[in-house]
XYZ file of C-alpha atoms in Angstrom:
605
model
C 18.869 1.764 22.393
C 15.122 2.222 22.419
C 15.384 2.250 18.515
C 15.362 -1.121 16.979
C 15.534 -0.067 13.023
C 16.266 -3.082 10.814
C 18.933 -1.772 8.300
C 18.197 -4.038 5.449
C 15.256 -3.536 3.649
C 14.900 -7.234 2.727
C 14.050 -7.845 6.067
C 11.017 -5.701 6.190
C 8.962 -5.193 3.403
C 6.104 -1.086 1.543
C 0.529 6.868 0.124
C -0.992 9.526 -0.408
C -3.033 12.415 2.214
C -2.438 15.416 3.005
C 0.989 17.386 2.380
C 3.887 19.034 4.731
C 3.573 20.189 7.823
C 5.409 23.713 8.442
C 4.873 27.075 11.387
C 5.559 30.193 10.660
C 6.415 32.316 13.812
C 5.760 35.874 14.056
C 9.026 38.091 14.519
C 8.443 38.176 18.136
C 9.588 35.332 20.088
C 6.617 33.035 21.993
C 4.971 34.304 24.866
C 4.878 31.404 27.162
C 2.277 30.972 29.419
C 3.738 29.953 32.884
C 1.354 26.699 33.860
C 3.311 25.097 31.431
C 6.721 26.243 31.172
C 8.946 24.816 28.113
C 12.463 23.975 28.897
C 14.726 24.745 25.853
C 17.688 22.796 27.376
C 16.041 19.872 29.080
C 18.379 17.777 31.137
C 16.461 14.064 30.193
C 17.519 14.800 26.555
C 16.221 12.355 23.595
C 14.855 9.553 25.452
C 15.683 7.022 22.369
C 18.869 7.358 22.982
C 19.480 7.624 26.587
C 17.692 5.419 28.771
C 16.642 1.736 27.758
C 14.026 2.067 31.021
C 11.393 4.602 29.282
C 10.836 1.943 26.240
C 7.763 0.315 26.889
C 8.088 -1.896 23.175
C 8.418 -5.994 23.637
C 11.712 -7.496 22.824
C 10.281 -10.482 21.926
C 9.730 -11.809 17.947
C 7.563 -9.353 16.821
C 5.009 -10.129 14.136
C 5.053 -8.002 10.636
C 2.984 -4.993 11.046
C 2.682 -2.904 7.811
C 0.240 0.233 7.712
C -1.460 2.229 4.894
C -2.354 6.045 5.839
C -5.085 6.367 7.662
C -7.316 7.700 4.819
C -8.928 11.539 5.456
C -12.801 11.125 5.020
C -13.936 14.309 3.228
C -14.864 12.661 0.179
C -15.145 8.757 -0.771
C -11.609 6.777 -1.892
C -10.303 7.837 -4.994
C -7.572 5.333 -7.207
C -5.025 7.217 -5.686
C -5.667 5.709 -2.155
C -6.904 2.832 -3.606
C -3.407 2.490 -5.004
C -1.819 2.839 -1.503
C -3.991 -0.107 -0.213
C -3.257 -2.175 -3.391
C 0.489 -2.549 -3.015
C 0.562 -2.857 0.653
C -1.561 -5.975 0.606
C 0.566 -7.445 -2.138
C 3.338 -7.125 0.568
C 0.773 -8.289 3.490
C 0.241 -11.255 1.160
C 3.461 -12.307 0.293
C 5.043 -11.973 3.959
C 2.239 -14.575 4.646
C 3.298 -16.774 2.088
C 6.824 -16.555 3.485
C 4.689 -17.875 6.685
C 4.923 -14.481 8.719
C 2.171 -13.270 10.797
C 1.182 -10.452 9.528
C -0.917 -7.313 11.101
C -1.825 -5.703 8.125
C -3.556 -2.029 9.589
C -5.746 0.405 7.530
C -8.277 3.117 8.306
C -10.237 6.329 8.477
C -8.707 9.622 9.982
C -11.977 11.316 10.953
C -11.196 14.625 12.817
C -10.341 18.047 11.882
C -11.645 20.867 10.249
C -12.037 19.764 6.970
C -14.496 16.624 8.017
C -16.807 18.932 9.634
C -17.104 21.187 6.853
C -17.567 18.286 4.549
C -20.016 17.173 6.480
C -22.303 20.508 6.741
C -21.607 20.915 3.110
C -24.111 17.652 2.421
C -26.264 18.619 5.289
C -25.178 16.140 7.471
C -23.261 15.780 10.924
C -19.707 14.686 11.072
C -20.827 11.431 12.873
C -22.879 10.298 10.387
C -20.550 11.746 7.271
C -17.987 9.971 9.244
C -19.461 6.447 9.266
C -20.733 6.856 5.475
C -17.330 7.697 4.174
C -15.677 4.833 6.347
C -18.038 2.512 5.232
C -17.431 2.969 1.888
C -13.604 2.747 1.883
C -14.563 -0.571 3.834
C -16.879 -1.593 0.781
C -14.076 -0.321 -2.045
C -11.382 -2.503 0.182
C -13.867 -5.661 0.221
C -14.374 -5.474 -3.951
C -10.178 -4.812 -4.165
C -9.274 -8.069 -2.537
C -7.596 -6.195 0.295
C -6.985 -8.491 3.083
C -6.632 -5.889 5.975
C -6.271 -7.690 9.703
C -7.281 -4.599 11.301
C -9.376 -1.065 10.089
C -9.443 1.689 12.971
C -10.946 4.791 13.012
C -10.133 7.731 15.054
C -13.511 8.016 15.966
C -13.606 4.818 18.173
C -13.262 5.200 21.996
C -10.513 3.162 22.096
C -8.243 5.623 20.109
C -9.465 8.340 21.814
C -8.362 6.257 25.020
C -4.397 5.877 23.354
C -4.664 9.335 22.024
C -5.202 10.945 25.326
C -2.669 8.337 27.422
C 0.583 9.274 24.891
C -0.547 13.180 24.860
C -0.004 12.499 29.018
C 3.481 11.268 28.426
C 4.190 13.839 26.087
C 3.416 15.831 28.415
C 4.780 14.339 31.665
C 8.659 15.019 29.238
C 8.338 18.442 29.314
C 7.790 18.123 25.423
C 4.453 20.342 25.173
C 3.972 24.069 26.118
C 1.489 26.649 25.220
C 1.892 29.614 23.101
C 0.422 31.872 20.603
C 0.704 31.307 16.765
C -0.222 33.606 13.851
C 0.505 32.372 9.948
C -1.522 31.253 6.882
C -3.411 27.745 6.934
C -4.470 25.765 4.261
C -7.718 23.931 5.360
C -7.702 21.284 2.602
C -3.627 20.259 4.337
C -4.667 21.278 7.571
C -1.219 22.724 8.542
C 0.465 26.252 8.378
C 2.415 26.921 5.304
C 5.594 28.614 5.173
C 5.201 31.890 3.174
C 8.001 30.992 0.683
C 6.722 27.785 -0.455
C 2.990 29.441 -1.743
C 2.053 30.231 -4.947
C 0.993 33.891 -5.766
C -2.297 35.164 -4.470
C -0.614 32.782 -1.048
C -2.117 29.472 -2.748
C -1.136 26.532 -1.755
C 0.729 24.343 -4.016
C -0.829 21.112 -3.904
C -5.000 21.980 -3.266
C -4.068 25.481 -5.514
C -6.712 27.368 -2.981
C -5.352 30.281 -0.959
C -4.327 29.786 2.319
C -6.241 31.563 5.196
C -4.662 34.060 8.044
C -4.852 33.015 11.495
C -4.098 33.480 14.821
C -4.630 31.186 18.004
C -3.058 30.322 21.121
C -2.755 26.615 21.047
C -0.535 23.532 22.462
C 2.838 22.925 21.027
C 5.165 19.741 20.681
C 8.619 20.464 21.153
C 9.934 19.104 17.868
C 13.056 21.533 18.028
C 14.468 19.583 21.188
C 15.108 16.390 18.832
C 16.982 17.900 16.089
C 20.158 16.003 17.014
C 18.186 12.451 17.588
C 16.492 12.364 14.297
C 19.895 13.456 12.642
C 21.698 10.537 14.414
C 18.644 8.022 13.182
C 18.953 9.206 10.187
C 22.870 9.153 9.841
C 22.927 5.539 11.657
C 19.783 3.516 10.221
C 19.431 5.058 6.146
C 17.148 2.058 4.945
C 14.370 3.888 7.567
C 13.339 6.099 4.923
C 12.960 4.582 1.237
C 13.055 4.915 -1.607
C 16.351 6.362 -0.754
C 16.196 9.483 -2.684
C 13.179 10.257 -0.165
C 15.857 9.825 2.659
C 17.427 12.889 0.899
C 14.054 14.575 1.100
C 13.978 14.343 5.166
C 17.716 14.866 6.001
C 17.257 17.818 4.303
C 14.424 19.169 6.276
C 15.849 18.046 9.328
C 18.869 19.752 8.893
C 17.596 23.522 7.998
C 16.184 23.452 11.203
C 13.103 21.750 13.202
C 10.844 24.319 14.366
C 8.047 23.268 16.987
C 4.717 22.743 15.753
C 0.915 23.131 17.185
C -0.977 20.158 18.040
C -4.262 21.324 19.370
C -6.819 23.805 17.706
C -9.047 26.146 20.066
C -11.073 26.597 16.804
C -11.924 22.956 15.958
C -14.912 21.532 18.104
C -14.796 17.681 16.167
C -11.677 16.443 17.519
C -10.804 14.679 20.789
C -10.735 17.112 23.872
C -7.226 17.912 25.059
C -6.761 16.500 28.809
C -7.520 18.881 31.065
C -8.870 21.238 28.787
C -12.125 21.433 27.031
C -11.293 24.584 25.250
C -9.191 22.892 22.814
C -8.923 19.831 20.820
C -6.379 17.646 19.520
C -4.605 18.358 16.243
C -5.834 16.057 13.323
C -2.247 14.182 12.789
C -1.509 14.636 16.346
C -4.252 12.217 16.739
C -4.358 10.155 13.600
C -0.962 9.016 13.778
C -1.787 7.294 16.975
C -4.037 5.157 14.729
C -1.335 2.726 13.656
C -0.940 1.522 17.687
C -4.231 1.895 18.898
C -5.476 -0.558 15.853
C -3.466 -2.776 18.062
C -5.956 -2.855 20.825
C -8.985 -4.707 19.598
C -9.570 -6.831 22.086
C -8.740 -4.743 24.820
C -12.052 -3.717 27.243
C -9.942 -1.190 28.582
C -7.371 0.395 26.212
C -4.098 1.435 27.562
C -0.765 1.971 25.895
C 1.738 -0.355 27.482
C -0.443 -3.044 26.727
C -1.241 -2.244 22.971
C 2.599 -1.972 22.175
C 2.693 -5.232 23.609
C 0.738 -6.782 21.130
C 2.897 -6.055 17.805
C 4.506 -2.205 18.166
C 6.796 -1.379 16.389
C 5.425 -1.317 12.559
C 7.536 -3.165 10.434
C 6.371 -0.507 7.405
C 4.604 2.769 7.379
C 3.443 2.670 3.199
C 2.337 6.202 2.848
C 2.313 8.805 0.086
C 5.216 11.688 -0.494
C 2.820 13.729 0.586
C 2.930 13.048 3.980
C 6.739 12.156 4.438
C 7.249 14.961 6.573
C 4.181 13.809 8.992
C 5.850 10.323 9.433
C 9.629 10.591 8.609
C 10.371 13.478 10.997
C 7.220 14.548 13.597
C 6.184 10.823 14.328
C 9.291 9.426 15.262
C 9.468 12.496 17.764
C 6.785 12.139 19.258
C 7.688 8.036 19.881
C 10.891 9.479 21.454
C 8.902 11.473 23.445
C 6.516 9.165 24.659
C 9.255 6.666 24.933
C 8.445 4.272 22.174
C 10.163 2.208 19.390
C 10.474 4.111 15.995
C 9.093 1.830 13.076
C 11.435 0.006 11.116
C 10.779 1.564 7.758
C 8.884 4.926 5.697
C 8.506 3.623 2.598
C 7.351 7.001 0.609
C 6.146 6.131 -3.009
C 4.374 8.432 -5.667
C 1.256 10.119 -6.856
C -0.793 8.846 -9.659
C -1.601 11.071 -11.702
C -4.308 11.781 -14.552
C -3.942 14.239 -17.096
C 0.035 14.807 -15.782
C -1.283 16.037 -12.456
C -2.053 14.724 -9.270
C -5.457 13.376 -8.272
C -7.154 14.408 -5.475
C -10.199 14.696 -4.235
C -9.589 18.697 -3.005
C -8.669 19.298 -7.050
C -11.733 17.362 -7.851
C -9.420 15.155 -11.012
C -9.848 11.674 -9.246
C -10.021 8.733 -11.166
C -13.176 6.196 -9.657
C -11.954 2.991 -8.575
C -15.282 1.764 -8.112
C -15.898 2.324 -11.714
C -12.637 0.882 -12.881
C -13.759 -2.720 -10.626
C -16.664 -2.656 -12.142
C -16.112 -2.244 -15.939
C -12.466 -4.246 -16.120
C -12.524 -6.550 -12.722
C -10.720 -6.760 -9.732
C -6.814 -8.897 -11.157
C -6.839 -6.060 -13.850
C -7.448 -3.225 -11.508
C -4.896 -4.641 -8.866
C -1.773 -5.802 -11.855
C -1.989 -2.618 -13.877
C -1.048 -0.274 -11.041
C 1.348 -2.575 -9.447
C 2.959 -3.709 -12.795
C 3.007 -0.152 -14.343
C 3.526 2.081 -11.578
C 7.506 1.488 -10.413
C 6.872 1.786 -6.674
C 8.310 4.985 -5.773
C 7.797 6.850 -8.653
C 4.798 8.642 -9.936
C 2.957 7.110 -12.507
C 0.279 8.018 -14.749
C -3.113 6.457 -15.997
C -3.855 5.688 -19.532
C -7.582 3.633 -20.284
C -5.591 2.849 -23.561
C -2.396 1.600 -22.311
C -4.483 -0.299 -19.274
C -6.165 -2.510 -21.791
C -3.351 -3.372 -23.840
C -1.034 -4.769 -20.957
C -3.809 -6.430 -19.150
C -4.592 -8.325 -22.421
C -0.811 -9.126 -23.056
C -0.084 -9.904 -19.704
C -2.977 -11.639 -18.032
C -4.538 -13.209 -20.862
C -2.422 -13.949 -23.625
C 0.615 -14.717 -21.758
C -0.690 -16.189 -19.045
C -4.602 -17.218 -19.418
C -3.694 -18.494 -23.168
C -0.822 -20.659 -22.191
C -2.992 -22.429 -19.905
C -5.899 -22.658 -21.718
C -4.378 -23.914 -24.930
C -2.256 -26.303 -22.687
C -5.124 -28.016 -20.969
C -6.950 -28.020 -24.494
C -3.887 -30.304 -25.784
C -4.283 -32.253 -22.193
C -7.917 -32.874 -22.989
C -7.945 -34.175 -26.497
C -4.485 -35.901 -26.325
C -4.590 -37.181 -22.448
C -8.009 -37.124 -21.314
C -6.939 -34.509 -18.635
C -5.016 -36.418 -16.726
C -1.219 -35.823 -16.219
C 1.090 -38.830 -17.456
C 3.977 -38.126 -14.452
C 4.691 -36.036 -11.993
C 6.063 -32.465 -12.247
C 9.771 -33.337 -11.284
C 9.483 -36.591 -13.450
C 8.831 -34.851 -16.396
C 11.332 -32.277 -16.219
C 14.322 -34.494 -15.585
C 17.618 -33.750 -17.181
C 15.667 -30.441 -19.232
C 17.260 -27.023 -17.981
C 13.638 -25.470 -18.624
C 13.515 -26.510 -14.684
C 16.279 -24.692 -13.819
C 15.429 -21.384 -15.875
C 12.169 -20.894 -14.118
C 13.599 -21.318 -10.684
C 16.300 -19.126 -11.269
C 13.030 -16.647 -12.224
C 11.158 -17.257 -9.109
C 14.221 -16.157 -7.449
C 14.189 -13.436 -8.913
C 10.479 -13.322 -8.159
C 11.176 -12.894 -4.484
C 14.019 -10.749 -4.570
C 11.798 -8.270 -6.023
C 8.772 -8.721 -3.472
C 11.395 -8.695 -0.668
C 13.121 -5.016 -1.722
C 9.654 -3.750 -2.355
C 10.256 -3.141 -6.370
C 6.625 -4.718 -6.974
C 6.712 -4.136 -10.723
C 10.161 -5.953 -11.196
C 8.539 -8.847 -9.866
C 5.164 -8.839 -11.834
C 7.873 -8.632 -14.543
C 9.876 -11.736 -13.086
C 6.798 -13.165 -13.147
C 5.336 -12.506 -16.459
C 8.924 -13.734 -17.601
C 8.001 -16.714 -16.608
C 5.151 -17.103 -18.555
C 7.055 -15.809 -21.393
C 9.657 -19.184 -21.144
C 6.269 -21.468 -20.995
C 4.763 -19.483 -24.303
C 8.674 -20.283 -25.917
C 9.116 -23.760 -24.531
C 5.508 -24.772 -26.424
C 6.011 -22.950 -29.036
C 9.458 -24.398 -29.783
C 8.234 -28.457 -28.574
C 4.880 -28.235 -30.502
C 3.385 -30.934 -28.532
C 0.414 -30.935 -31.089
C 2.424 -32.118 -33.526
C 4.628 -34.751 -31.561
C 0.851 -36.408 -30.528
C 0.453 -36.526 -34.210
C 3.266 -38.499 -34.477
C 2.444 -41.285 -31.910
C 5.056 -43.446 -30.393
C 7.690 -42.030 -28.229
C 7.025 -38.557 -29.662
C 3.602 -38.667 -28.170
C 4.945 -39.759 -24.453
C 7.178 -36.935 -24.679
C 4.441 -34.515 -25.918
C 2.744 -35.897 -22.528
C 5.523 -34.662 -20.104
C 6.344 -31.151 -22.096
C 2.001 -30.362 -21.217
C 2.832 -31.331 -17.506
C 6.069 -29.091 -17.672
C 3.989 -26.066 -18.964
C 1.011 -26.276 -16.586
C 3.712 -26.983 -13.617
C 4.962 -23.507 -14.861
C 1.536 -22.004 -14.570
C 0.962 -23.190 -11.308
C 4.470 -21.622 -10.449
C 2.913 -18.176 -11.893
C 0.113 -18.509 -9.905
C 1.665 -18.759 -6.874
C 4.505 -15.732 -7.779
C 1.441 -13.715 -8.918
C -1.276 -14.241 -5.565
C 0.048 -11.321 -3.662
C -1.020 -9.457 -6.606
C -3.594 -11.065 -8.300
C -4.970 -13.559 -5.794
C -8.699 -14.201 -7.450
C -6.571 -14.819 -11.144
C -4.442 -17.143 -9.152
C -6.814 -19.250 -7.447
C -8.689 -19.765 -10.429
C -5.980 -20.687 -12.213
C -5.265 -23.472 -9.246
C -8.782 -24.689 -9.827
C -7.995 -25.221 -13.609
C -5.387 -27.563 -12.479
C -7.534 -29.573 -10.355
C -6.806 -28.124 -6.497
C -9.478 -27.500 -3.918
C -10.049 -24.170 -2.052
C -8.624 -25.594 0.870
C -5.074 -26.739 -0.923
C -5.043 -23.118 -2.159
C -5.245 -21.550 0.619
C -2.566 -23.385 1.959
C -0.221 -22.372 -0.709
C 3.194 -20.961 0.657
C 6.163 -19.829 -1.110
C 7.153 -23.034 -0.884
C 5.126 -23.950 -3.468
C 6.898 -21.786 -6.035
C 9.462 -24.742 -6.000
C 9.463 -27.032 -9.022
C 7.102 -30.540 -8.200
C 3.787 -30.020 -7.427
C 1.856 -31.495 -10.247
C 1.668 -35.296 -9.734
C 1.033 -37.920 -11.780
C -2.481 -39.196 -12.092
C -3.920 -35.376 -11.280
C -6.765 -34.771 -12.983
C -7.161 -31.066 -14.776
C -10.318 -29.311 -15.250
C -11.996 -28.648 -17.854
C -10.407 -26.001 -20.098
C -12.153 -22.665 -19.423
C -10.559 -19.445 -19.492
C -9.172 -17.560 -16.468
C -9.108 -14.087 -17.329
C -11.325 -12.827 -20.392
C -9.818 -10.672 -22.978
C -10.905 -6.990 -22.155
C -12.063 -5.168 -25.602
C -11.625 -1.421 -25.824
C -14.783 1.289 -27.295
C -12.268 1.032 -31.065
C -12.707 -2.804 -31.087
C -16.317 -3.160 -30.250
C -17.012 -0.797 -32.840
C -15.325 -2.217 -35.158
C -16.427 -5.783 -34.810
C -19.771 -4.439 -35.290
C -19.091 -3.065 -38.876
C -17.588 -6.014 -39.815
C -20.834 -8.198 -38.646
C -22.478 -6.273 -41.121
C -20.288 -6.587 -43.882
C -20.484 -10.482 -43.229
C -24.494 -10.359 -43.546
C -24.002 -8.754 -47.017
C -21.329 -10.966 -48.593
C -20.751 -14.738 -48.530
C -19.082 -16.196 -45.353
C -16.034 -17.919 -46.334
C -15.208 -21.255 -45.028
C -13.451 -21.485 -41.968
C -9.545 -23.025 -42.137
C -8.473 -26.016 -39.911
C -6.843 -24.618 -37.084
C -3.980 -26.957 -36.407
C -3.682 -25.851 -32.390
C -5.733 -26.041 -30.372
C -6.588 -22.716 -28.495
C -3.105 -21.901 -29.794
């Protein structure tokens, strides 16, 4: 079968855009123009299933290719797409630490309607609002940490080239055909709606704007002939959709019916040409879904499509928003059949985030700045509170509030405090230098064996694509390291000299081997937190970047390793109510008599 989908989801590893895609057909059936003549019982049938010869896809090891949507350019990024990008380059970086190559693909989709109209809305052309809008998402992805391998945009020739090639195959299987269409469109989704899933006044129910009447005669894919191929998908291969109750989502689409759908516009000038016909242009998801192969031909001069599959098709993961389930669940692997390519291994559809209990959007104008966000809390915080509080595949809402109080608990009590407290001790007791190595130290003390059984856990989680769980695993971790110190008080055993003091020695190794575990666990999610938390323990750039998931394994630390300097790794972030009142109580203290400080008997404890 031309359909390779991996059926466990721990073999592959996980939105946002514009909503559903759905025609409404006048009462009277299509008038078919006779150059191109649709046949509604084509003898070739679904080509995934029938004939090995029309896959073009390698069947060599394949690398892991994961994909964020190719982000619409109206408006600049908003923390809803920012989101998207977040969690798919914590997957990107832990299949690398699992030592997988990884083609990690983003992008701008920057046809259609909508861009154009953007564009003459800030007196500008759609070239130019094109490359400021990409450029920016570029800029936002740079500040994130997001360590994309390739960023196309369907404004590059070489798309355009890939686009154009696959419309010709389409084409050459009988699978596109001309008609007339008449229904309501909503600009801001840039699809028809169905009239029974508006709102009154025929708004649409995501952008809330009324949808607009039109008629046009216009190219149409011939989605109806693969009913039966994408039930049998489906029905054979569930993990292709997840989270599974999104499976649910697209069988039940599929089976009230597939209906063909238009994919060229006569109205839309900024778009790619159709072949052979200047009059029309390409529809926008037509042509931006192409985006996740043609990213595959960088260093092709001339682009062509057997060659670009060659070089990593097909996507391990499509991470996209529920939005847009319908786009890549149900009329993308159609149009592969068509063509005569490998369906992706995996859909992972996960949730909005929402502000104020709705969704933001740029259309609904309720976004929440991620450039902002960088900027007044950092980069680890902006990256763990969404991954850690957002259960991937849910919605999940922001709170400034609630963002504060778990990146203070988490990052820098939990973990930044148990470090810096640790290498404090290490300092005054040790002169920074560890006694023994790692496994020396932690010989015959089931401490050892309670953190590996959480690192397990720890990639469990990252493998099935429940990112929170495993920030949780991981934070657990740090939670046993906080317990174990708390219950050995080293400070006091170095009090105590003698024997006490040698064992004091080993328990600090133990609990800085169990923050260099953390950091480790934690990179594909905060990788900035975690390197400098490797620098704290005396490691160069280079053995950093080295790291694997190897290195989650107990024994690193070795005797003789000199620690640096205690300094903290993540500051404490203080809300508006703190600040505030700190600065009443600095001027009660200039009115009254300070009172002596107390002895604290830990340090940085």
């Amino acid at each position: 079968m031309a359909v390779r989908i991996n059926c466990s989801i721990q073999n592959t590893l996980c939105l946002l855009n514009p909503p559903l895609f759905s025609l409404r057909y006048r009462a009277s059936p299509l008038k078919l123009k006779p150059q191109l003549h649709f046949r509604q019982n084509p003898s070739r049938g679904a080509l995934f299933c029938t004939c090995a010869t029309t896959d073009i896809t390698p069947h060599n090891t394949e690398p892991f290719v994961l994909t964020t949507p190719l982000y619409y350019v109206n408006a600049p990024p908003h923390m809803g797409s920012a989101y998207t990008t977040i969690a798919a380059d914590a997957i990107a970086r832990f299949q690398r630490l699992l030592g997988k190559k990884v083609i990690f693909i983003t992008g701008t989709d920057e046809h259609g309607e909508k861009i154009a109209t953007a564009a003459m809305a800030q007196g500008s052309t759609p070239p130019d609002h094109c490359n400021l809008i990409s450029q920016s998402y570029m800029t936002l992805w740079k500040d994130l940490d997001i360590s994309y391998d390739k960023f196309i945009r369907t404004t590059d020739s070489k798309h355009e080239a890939i686009v154009k090639e696959f419309y010709s195959r389409v084409l050459a299987n009988g699978d596109i055909y001309r008609a007339d269409y008449d229904g309501l469109y909503c600009v801001n989704c840039e699809e028809y709606k169905d009239e029974k899933e508006l709102l009154d006044n025929n708004c649409c129910p995501v952008h809330l704007k009324p949808c607009v009447s039109r008629k046009e005669d216009n190219y149409f894919f011939a989605l109806s002939k693969y009913q039966k191929a994408l039930e049998d998908t489906l029905n054979k291969n569930p993990n292709f959709v997840q989270p599974s109750f999104r499976l649910n989502e697209v069988q039940s689409w599929i089976n009230s019916g597939l209906r063909d759908f238009s994919i060229s516009r006569a109205s839309v000038d900024w778009g790619i040409p159709v072949p052979d016909d200047k009059t029309q242009t390409i529809y926008v998801w037509f042509d931006a879904l192409l985006g996740y192969i043609s990213a595959l031909s960088d260093d092709q001069e001339q682009p062509d499509l057997l060659k670009t599959v060659s070089s990593g098709w097909p996507a391990s993961l499509h991470l996209i928003g529920k939005d847009i389930l319908r786009f890549h669940a149900v009329y993308w692997p159609a149009m592969l059949m068509s063509a005569g390519l490998s369906l992706p291994k995996m859909v992972f559809g996960h949730g909005f985030l929402t502000k104020d209990g709705m969704k933001m959007g740029k259309s609904l104008g309720n976004t929440l700045e991620p450039n902002d966000l960088v900027n007044k809390f950092g980069t680890d915080a902006v990256r763990y509170f969404f991954v850690r509080e957002v259960e991937f595949g849910n919605d999940g809402d922001y709170s400034e509030e609630r963002f504060i109080n778990i990146v203070n608990a988490h990052l820098a009590n939990t973990i930044g405090n148990l470090l810096n407290r640790t290498l404090g001790l290490l300092k005054k007791n040790c002169q920074s230098i560890l006694v023994v190595d790692s496994t020396t130290a932690a010989e015959g003390n089931e401490f050892k064996d309670n953190v590996e059984k959480l690192v397990d856990k720890v990639r469990i989680h990252y493998e099935n694509l429940s990112l929170s769980s495993a920030c949780e695993a991981a934070l657990e971790i740090g939670n046993v390291g906080n317990l174990y110190m708390d219950q050995r008080a080293p400070w006091s055993l170095f009090k105590q000299g003698g024997t006490a003091a040698e064992a004091a020695a080993k328990d600090l190794v133990i609990i800085l081997e169990t923050v260099r575990i953390i950091a480790i666990a934690l990179f594909p999610v905060t990788p900035s937190l975690s390197w400098r938390i490797y620098a704290q323990l005396g490691y160069s750039r280079d053995q950093f970047d080295a790291a694997t998931w190897r290195d989650t394994e107990w024994g690193g630390l070795k005797g003789g390793q000199v620690m640096a300097q205690p300094k903290p790794v993540f500051a404490r972030i203080e809300n508006q109510t703190e600040v505030e009142d700190k600065g009443v109580a600095v001027g009660k203290t200039k009115k009254s008599k300070a009172k002596p400080k107390q002895p604290q008997e830990v340090v940085g404890a």
